[in-house]
Coordinates of C-alpha atoms in Angstrom, one line a residue:
X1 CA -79.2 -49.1 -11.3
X2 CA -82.4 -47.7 -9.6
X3 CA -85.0 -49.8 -11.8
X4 CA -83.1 -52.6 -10.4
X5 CA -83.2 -51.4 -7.2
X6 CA -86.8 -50.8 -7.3
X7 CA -87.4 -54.1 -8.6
X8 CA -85.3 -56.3 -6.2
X9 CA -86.4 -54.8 -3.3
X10 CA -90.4 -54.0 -4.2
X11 CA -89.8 -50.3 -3.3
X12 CA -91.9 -47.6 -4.1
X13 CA -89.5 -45.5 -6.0
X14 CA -86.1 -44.1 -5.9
X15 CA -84.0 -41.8 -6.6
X16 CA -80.1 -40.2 -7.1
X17 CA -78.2 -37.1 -7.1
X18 CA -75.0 -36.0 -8.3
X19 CA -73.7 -32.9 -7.5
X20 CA -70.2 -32.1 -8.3
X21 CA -68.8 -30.3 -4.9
X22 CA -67.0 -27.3 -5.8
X23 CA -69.4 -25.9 -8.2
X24 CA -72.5 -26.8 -7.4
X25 CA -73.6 -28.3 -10.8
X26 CA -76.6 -30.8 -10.7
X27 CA -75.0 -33.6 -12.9
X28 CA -77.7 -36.3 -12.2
X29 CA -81.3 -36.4 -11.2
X30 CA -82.4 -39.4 -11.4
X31 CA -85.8 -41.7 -10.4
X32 CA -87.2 -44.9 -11.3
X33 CA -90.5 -45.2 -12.0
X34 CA -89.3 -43.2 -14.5
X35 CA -92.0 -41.2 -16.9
X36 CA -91.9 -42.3 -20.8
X37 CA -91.9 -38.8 -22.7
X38 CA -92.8 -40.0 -25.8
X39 CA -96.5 -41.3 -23.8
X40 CA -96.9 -40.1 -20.3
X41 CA -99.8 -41.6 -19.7
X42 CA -98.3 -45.1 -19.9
X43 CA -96.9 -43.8 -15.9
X44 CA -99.4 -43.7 -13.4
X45 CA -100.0 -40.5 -12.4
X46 CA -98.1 -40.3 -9.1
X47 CA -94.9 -41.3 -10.9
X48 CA -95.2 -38.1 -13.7
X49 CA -93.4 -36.0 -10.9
X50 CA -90.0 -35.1 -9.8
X51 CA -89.8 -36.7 -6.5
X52 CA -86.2 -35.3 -6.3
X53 CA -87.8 -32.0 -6.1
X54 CA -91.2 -32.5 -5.0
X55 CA -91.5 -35.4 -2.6
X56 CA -90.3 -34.6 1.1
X57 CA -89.8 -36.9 3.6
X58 CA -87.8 -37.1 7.0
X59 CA -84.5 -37.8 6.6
X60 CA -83.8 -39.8 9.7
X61 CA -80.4 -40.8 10.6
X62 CA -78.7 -38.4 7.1
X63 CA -79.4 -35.8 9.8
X64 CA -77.0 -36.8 12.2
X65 CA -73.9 -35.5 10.3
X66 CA -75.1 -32.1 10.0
X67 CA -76.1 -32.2 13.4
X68 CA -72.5 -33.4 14.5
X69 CA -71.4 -30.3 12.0
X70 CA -73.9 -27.7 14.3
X71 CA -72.0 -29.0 17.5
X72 CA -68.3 -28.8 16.2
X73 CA -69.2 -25.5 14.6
X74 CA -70.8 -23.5 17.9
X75 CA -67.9 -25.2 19.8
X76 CA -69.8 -27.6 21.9
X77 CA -67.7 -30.8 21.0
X78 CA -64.8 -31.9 19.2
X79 CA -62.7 -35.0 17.9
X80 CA -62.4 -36.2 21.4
X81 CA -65.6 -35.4 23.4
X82 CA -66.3 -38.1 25.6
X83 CA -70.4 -39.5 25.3
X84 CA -71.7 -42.2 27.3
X85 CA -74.4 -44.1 24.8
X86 CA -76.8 -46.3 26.4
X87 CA -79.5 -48.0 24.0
X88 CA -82.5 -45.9 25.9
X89 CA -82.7 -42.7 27.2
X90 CA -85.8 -41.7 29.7
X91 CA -86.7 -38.0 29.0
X92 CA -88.1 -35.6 32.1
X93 CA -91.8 -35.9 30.7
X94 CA -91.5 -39.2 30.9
X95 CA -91.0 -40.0 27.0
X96 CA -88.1 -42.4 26.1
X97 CA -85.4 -42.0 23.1
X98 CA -84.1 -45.2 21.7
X99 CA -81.7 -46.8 19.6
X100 CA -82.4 -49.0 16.5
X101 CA -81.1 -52.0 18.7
X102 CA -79.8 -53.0 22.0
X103 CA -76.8 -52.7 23.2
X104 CA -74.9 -52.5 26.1
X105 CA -73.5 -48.8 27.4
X106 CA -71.1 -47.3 24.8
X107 CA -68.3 -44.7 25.2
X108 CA -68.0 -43.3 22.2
X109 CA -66.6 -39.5 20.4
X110 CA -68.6 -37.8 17.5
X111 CA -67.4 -39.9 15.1
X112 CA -68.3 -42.8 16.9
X113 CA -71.9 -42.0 17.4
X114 CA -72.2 -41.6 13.6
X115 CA -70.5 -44.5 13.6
X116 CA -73.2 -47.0 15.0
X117 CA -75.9 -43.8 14.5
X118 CA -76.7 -43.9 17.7
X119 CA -80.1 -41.8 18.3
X120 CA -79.4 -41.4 22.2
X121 CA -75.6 -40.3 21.5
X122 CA -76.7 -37.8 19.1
X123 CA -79.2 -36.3 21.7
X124 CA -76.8 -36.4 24.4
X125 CA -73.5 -34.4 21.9
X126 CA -76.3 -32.2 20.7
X127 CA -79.2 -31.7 22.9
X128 CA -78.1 -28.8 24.7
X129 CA -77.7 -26.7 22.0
X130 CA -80.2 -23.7 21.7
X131 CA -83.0 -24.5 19.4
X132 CA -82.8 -21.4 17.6
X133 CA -79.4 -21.5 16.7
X134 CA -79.9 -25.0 15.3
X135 CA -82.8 -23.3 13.2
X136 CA -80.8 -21.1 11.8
X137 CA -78.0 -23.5 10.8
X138 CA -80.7 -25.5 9.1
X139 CA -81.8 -22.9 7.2
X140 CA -78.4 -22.2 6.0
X141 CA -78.0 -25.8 5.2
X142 CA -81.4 -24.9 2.7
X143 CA -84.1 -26.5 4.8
X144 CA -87.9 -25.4 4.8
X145 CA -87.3 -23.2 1.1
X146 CA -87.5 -24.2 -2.4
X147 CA -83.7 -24.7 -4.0
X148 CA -82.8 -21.8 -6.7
X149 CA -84.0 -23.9 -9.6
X150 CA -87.5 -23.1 -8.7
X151 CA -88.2 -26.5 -10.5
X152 CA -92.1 -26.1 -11.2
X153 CA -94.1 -27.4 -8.5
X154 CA -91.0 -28.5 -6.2
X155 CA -91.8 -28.6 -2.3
X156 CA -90.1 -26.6 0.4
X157 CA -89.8 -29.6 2.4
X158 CA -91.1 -28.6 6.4
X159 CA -89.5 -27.0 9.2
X160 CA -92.1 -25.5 11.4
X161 CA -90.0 -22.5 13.2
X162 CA -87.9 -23.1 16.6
X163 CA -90.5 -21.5 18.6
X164 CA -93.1 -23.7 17.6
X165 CA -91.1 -27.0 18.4
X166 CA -92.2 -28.9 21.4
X167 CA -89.8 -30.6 24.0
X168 CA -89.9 -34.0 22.2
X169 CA -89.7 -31.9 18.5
X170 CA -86.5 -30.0 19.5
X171 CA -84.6 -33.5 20.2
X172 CA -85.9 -35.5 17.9
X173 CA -84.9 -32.9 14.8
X174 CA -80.8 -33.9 16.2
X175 CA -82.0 -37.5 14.2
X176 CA -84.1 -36.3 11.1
X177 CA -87.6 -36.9 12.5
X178 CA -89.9 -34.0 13.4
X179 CA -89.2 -32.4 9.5
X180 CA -89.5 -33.3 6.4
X181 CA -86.4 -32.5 3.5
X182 CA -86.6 -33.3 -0.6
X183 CA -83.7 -35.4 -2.1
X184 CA -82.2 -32.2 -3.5
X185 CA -81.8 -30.0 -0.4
X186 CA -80.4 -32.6 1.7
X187 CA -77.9 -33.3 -1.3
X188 CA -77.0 -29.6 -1.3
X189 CA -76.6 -29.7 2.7
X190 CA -73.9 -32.8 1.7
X191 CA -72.3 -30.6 -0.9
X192 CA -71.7 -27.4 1.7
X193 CA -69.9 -30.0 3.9
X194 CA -68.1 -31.4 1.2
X195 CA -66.8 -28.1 0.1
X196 CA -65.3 -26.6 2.8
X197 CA -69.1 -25.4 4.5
X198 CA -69.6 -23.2 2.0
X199 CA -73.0 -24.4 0.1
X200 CA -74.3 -23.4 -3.6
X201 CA -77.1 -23.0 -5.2
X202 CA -78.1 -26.3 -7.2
X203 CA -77.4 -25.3 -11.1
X204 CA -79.7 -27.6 -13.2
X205 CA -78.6 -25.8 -16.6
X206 CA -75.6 -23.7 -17.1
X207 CA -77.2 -21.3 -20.0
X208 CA -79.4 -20.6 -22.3
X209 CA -77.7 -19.2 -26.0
X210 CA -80.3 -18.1 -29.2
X211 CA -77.6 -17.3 -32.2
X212 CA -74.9 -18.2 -30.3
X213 CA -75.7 -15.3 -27.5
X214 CA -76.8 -16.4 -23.8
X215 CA -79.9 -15.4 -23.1
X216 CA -79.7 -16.5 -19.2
X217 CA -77.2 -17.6 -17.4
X218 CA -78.2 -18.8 -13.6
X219 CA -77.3 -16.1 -10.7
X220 CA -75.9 -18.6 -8.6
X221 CA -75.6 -17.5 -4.7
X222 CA -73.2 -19.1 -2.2
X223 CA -73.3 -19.7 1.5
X224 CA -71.6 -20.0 4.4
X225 CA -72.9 -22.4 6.4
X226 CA -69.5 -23.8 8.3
X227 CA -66.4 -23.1 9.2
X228 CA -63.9 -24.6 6.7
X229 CA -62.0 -26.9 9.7
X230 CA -65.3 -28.0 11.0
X231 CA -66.7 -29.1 7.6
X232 CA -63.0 -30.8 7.1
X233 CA -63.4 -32.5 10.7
X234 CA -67.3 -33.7 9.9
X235 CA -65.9 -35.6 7.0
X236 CA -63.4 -37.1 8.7
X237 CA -66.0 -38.0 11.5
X238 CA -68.2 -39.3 8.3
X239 CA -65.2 -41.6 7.0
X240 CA -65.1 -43.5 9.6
X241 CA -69.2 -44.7 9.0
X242 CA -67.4 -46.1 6.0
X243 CA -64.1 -47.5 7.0
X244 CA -65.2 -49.2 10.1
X245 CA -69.0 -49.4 10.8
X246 CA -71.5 -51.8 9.9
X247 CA -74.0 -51.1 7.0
X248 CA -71.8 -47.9 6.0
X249 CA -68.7 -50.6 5.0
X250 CA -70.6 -51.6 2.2
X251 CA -70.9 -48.3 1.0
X252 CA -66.8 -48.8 0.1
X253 CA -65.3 -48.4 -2.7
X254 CA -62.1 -50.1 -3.9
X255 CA -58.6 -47.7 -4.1
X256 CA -61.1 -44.4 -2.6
X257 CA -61.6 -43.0 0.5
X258 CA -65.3 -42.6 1.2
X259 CA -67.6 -40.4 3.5
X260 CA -71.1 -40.8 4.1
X261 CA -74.2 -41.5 6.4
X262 CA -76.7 -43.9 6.3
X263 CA -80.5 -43.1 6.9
X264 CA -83.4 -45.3 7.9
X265 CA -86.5 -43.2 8.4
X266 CA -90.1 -44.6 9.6
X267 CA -92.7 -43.5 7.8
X268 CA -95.8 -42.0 8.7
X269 CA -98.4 -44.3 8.4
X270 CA -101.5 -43.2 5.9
X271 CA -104.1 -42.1 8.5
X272 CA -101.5 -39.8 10.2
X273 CA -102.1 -41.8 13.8
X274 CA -98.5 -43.0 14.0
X275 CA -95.2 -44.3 12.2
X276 CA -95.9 -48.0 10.8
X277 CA -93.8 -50.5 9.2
X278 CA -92.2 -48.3 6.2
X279 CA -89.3 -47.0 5.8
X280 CA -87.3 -44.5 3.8
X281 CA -83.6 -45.8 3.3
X282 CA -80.6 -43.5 2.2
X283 CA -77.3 -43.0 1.9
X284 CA -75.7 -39.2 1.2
X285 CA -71.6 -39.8 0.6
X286 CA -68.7 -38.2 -1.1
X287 CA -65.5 -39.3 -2.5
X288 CA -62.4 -39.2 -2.7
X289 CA -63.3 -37.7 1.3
X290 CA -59.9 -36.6 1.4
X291 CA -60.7 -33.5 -0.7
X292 CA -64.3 -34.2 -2.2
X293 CA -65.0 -33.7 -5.7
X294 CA -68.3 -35.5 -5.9
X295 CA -71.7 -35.8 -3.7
X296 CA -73.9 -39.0 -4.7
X297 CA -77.0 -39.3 -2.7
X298 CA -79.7 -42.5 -2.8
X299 CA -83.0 -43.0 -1.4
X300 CA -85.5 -45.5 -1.6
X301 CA -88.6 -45.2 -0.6
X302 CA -90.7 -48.0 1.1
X303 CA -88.7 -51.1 0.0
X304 CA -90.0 -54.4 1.3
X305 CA -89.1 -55.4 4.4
X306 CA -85.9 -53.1 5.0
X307 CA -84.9 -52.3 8.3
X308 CA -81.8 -50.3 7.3
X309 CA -79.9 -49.1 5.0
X310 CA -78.8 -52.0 3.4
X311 CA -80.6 -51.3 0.4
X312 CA -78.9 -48.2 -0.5
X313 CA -75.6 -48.1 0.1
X314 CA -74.4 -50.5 -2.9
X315 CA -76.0 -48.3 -5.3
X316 CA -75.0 -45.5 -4.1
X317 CA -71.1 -47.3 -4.6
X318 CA -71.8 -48.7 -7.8
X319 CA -73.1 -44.3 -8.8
X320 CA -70.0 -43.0 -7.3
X321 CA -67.3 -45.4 -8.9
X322 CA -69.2 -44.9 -12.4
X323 CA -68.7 -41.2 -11.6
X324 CA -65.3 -41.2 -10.0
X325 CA -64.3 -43.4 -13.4
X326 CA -65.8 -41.1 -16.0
X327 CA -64.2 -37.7 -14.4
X328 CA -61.3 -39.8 -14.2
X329 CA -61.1 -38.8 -10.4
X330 CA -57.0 -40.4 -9.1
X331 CA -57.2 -42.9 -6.4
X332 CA -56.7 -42.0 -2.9
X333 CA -52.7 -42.3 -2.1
X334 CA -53.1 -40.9 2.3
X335 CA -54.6 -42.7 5.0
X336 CA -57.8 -41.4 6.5
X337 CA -57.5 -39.0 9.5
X338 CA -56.1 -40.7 12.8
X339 CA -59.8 -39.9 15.1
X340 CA -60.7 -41.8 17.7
X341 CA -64.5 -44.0 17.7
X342 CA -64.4 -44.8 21.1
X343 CA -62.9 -43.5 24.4
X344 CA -61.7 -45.3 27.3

């Protein structure tokens, strides 16, 4: 699937994690360019790396769910929290937050500003909240530290303290710019809200036996990160992305309920003076969402001429139904939670 994906739409690389919720297991890892073992050198050299575990990038728009998650969870905002959306949004020092595209003012709830991942309804649910308690719910989620695999040469991703973060820095983090994340934390943050907010350490191998007697077994830590309603509600919120919005409806797949986010982040250009034309395009889901068993995440990195998240969401639905099928995962038999998108 991802050599296709690579291939159809000219992208750099990309990549896909599995995680199975409720334990934490790493079931897939995979990239494409992927390296030949039997002659390495046939890969160029910046393709001999685990970009799951090594390449950061920011996130973009993936971040809005966990920053939904921060809000419900400090008890800033709830199902029915009423935000006004408009397509700008002038900032005191003069600076300007904006949408992907224009559109007329927008009343929407939580789960309708993940909805149509509005940038300015995020900042407006969210903004308030004090910076260093959003620090240290993204630490929890695993941000800015190497995962518990310790996977040799993996990155810690970047998140530069609170204290450090500038007016335009504090907001901008609400959306996934301003820090950088690797595939396999922000997996990991989608697996703590899958599972009831409570987040695992990744487990890349279960054991290690010499005549028949383990000689490691991995010392897997767990942590709370949310309140079980709130990670219950964030699904929910995320459903609807699926059920009812634009890019995230193709994401669907046929007899499950599915949750996820879409992510389309700029990239920096090369000499640092700016984002350019590139993007980074993801989609983090789980399924059934009704009680999450599995976490599929997909990013591609600089396809041609993407402008959202298009490219990613069918492959992260053709992933999830090969995994739903092969752990034999029933069908979803109850309706998705009755939450409203907009209010009038």
């Amino acid at each position: 699937v991802l050599a296709d994906v690579v291939t159809d739409q000219n992208a750099e690389y990309a990549v896909a994690v599995v995680v199975e919720a409720e334990t934490g297991k790493l079931l897939v890892a995979a990239e494409a360019p992927s390296v030949d073992p039997n002659d390495p050198s046939l890969t160029p050299s910046q393709h001999r790396q685990s970009k799951i575990f090594q390449n950061a990038y920011e996130p973009g728009s993936t971040m809005k769910s966990l920053t939904t998650a921060i809000s419900l969870d400090v008890g800033d905002s709830n199902a029915y929290t009423q935000i006004v959306a408009e397509d700008t949004m002038r900032l005191p020092w003069g600076d300007t937050i904006d949408d992907s595209f224009n559109h007329d003012p927008r009343n929407l709830t939580p789960a309708g500003v993940l909805m149509i991942s509005s940038n300015v309804g995020i900042t407006k649910l969210a903004g308030d909240i004090d910076r260093n308690t959003r620090y240290d719910y993204l630490l929890d989620f695993g941000f800015g530290e190497q995962s518990a695999v310790n996977f040799e040469g993996e990155s810690s991703g970047l998140l530069r303290p609170a204290s450090q973060w500038d007016g335009m820095t504090n907001l901008t983090t609400l959306f996934g710019q301003g820090l950088a994340v690797t595939p396999i934390q922000m997996a990991y943050a989608y697996q703590a809200i899958a599972n009831d907010g409570l987040r695992l350490d990744p487990v890349l191998v279960e054991s290690c036996t010499r005549n028949g007697e383990p000689t490691m077994v991995p010392n897997q830590q767990s942590y709370r990160v949310l309140q079980a309603d709130t990670a219950r509600l964030t699904v929910d919120m995320m459903e609807k992305v699926v059920e009812l919005g634009g890019v995230g409806s193709t994401a669907q797949i046929p007899g499950y309920r599915v949750a996820g986010k879409t992510g389309t982040a700029q990239i920096q250009s090369d000499d640092g003076s700016g984002y350019g034309d590139k993007f980074a395009i993801s989609f983090f889901g789980m399924a059934p969402a009704e009680d999450p068993k599995y976490v599929v995440a997909v990013m591609v990195y600089k396809p041609e001429g993407a402008i959202n998240s298009s490219g990613a969401t069918p492959p992260f639905s053709s992933i999830m139904s090969q995994v739903l099928r092969h752990y034999r995962v029933p069908p979803s038999t109850t309706p998705s939670a009755n939450i409203p998108t907009e209010w009038e």
